[in-house]
PDB file of C-alpha atoms in Angstrom:
ATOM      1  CA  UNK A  20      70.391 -35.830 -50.198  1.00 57.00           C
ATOM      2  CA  UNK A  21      73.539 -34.424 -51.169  1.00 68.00           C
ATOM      3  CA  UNK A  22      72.217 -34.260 -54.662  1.00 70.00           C
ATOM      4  CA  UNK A  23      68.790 -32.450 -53.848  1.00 73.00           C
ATOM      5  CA  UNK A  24      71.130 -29.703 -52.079  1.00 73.00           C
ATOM      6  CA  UNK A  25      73.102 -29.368 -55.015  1.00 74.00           C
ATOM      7  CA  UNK A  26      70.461 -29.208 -57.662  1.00 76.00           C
ATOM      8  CA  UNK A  27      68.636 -26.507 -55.896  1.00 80.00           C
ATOM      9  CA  UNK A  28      71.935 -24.745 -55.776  1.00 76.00           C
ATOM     10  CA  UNK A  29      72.744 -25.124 -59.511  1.00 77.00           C
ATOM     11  CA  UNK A  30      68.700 -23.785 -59.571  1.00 77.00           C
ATOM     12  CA  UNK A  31      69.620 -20.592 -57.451  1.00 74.00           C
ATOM     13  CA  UNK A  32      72.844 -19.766 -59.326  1.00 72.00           C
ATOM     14  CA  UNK A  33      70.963 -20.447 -62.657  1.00 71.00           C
ATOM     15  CA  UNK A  34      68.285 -17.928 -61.349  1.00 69.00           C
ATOM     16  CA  UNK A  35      70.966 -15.230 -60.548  1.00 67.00           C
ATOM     17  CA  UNK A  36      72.900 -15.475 -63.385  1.00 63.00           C
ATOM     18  CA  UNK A  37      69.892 -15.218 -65.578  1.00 59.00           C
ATOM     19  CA  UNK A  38      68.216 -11.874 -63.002  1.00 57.00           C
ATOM     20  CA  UNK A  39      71.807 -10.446 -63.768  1.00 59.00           C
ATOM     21  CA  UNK A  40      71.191 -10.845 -67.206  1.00 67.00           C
ATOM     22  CA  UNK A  41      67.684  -9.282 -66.947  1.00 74.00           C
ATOM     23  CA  UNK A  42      67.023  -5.188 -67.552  1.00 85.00           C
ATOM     24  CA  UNK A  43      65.824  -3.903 -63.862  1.00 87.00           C
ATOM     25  CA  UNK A  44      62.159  -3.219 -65.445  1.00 90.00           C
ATOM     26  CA  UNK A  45      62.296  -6.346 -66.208  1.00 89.00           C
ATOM     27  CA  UNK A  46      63.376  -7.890 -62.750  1.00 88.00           C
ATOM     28  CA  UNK A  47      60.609  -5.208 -61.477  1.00 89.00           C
ATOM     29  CA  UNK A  48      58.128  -7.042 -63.595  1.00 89.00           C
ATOM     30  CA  UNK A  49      59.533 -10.093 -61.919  1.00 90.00           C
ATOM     31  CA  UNK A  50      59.268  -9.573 -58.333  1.00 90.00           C
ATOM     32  CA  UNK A  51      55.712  -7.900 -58.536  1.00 89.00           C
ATOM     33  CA  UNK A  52      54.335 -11.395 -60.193  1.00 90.00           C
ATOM     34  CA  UNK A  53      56.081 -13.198 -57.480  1.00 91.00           C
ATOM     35  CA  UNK A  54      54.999 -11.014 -54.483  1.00 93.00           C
ATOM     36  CA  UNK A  55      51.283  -9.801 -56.035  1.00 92.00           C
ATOM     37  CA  UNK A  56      49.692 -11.779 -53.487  1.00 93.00           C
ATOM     38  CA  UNK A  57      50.908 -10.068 -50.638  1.00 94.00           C
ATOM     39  CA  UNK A  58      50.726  -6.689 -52.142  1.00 93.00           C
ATOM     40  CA  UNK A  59      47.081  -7.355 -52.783  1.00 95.00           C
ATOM     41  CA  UNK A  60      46.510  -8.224 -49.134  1.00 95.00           C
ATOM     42  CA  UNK A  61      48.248  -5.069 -48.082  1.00 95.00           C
ATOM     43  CA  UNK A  62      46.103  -3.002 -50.015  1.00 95.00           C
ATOM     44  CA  UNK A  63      42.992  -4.985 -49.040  1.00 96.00           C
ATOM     45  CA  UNK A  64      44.190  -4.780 -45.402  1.00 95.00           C
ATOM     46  CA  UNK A  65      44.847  -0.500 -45.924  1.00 94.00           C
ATOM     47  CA  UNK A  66      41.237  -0.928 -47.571  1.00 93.00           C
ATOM     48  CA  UNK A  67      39.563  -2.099 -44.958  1.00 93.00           C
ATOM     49  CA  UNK A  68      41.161   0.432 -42.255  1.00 91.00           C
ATOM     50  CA  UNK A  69      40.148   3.263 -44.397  1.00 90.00           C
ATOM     51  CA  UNK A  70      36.526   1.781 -44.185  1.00 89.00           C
ATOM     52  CA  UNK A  71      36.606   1.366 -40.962  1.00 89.00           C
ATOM     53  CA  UNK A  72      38.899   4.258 -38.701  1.00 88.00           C
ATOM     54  CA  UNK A  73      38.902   6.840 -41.809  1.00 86.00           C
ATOM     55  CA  UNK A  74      37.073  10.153 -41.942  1.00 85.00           C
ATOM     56  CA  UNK A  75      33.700   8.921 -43.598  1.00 86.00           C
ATOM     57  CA  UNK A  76      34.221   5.081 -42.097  1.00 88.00           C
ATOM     58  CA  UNK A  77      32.165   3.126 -40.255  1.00 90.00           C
ATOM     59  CA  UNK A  78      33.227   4.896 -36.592  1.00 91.00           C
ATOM     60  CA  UNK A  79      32.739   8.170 -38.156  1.00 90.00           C
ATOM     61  CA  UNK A  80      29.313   7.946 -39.403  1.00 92.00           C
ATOM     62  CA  UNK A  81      27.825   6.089 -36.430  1.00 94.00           C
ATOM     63  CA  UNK A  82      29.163   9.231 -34.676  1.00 93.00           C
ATOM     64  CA  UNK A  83      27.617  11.579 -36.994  1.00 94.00           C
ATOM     65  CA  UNK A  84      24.256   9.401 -36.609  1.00 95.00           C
ATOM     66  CA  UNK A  85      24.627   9.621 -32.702  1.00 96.00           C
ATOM     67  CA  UNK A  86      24.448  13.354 -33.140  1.00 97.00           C
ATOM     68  CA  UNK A  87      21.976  13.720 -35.408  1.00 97.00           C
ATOM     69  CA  UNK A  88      19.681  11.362 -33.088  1.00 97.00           C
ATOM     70  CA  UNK A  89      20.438  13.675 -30.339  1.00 97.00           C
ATOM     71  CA  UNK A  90      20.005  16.836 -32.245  1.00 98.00           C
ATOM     72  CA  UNK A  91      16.800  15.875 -33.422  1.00 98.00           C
ATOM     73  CA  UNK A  92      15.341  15.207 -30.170  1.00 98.00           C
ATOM     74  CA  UNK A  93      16.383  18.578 -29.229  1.00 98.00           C
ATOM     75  CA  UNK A  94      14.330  19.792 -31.643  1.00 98.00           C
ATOM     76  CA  UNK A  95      11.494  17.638 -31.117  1.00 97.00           C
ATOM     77  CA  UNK A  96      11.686  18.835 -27.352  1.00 97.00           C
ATOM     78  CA  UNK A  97      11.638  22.363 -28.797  1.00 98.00           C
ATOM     79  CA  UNK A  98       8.981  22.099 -31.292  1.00 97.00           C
ATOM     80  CA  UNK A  99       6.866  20.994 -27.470  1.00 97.00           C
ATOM     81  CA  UNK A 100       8.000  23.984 -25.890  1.00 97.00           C
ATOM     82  CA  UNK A 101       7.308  26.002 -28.564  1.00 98.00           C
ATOM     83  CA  UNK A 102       3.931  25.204 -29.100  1.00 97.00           C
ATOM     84  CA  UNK A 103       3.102  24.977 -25.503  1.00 97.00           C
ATOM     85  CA  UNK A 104       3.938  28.530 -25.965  1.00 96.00           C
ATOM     86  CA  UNK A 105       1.625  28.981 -28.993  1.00 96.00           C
ATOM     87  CA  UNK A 106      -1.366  27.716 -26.733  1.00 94.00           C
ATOM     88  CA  UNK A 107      -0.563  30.420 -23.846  1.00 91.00           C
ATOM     89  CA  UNK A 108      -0.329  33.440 -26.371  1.00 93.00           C
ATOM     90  CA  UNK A 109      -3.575  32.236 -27.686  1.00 93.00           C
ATOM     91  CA  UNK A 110      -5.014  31.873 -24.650  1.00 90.00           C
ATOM     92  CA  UNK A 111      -3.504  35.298 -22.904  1.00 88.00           C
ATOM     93  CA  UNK A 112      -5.206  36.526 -26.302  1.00 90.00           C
ATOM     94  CA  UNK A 113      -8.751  35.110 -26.199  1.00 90.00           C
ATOM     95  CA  UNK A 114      -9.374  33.596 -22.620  1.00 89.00           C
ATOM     96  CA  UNK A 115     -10.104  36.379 -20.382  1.00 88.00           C
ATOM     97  CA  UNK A 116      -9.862  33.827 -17.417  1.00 88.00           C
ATOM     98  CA  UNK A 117      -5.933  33.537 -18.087  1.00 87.00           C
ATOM     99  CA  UNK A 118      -5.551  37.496 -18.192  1.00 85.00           C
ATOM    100  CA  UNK A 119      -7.436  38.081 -14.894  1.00 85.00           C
ATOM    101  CA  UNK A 120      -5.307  35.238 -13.306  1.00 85.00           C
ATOM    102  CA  UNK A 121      -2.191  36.571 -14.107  1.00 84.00           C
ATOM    103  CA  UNK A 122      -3.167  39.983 -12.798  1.00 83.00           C
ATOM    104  CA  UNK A 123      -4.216  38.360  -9.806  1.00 81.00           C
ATOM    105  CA  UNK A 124      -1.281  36.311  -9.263  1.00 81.00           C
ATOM    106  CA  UNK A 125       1.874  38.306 -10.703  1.00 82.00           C
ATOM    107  CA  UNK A 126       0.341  41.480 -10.148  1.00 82.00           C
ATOM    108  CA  UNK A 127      -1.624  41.946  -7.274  1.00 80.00           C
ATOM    109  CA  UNK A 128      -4.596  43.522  -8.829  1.00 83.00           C
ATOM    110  CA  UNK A 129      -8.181  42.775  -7.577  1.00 82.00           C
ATOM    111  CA  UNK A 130     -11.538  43.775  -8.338  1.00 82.00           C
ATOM    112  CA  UNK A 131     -13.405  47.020  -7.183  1.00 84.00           C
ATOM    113  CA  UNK A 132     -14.489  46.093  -3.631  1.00 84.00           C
ATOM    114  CA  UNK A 133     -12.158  43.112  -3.110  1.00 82.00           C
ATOM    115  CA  UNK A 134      -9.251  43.184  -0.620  1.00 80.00           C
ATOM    116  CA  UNK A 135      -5.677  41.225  -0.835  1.00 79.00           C
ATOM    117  CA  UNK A 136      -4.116  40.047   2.418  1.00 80.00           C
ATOM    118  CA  UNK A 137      -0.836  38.673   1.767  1.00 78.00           C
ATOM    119  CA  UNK A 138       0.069  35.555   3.948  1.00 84.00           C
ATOM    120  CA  UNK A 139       3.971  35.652   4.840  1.00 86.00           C
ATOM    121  CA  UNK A 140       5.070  31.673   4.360  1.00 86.00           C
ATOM    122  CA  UNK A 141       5.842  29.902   7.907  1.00 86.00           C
ATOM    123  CA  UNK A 142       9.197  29.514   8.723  1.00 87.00           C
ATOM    124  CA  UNK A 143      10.619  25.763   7.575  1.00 81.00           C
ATOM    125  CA  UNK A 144       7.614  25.818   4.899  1.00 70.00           C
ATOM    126  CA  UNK A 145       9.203  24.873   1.578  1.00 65.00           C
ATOM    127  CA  UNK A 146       6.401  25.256  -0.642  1.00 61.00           C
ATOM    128  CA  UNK A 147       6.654  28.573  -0.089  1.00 51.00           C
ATOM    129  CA  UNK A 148      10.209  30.153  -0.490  1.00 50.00           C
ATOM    130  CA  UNK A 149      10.936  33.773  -0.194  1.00 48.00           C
ATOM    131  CA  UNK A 150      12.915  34.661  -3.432  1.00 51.00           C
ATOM    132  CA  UNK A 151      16.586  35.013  -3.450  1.00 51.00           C
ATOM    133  CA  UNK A 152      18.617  37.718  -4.227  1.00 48.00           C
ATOM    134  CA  UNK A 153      20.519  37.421  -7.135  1.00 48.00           C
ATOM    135  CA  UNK A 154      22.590  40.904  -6.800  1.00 46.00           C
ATOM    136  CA  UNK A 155      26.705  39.598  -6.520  1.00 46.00           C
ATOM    137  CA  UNK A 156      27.880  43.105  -4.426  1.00 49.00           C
ATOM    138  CA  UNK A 157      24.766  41.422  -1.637  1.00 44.00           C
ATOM    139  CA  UNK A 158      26.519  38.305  -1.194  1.00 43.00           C
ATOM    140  CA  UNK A 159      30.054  39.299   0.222  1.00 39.00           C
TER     141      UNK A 159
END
């Protein structure tokens, strides 16, 4: 056993003597063959971080998508309101049904010979609610 111990020894003080001997580009050269393994799993490893945590990685873009999803359901919502909107302009234009409603309803017109008795809501009646002021100097 003595003799293994000794040979790798000799081995170890052969490899010194000759790294002494060596230039340091040439010890660089060296110690990048030896270690190339790990160095490629580091970078691999920094790779794969990048790809995952990094600005335009994986978390990042199903963000992005998540927004986008949401934003475009926003718009589909208002593309609905919007045309819902279409179809009462048309109608306040064409239907005169729609026009005498609203001048019934929101304005309190009638017809020549018709009368309007307005019916004040019972008390507890929540169908009917009295509107609220809104004015801030009311509410102190």
């Amino acid at each position: 056993m003595d003799h293994k111990l000794m040979g790798i020894a000799r081995r170890a003080k052969k490899r010194q003597s000759a790294e002494s001997t060596l230039g340091f580009t040439e010890q660089l050269g060296q110690f990048l063959r030896r270690n190339l393994n790990w160095f490629l799993a580091i970078a691999l490893a920094l790779l794969l971080l990048q790809d995952i945590f990094g600005t335009h990685g994986v978390l990042s873009m199903r963000h992005s998508q998540q927004e986008a999803a949401g934003i475009r359901k926003k718009i589909d919502e208002l593309d609905s309101e919007n045309q819902k909107l279409q179809d009462r302009v048309k109608s306040l234009k064409t239907d005169p049904a729609s026009i005498e409603k609203i001048a019934r309803e929101e304005m309190g017109l009638a017809r020549p010979g018709e009368f309007i008795f307005k019916i004040p809501p019972r008390p507890g009646d929540s169908t009917l609610t009295a509107p609220q002021n809104n004015d801030p100097q009311t509410k102190r």
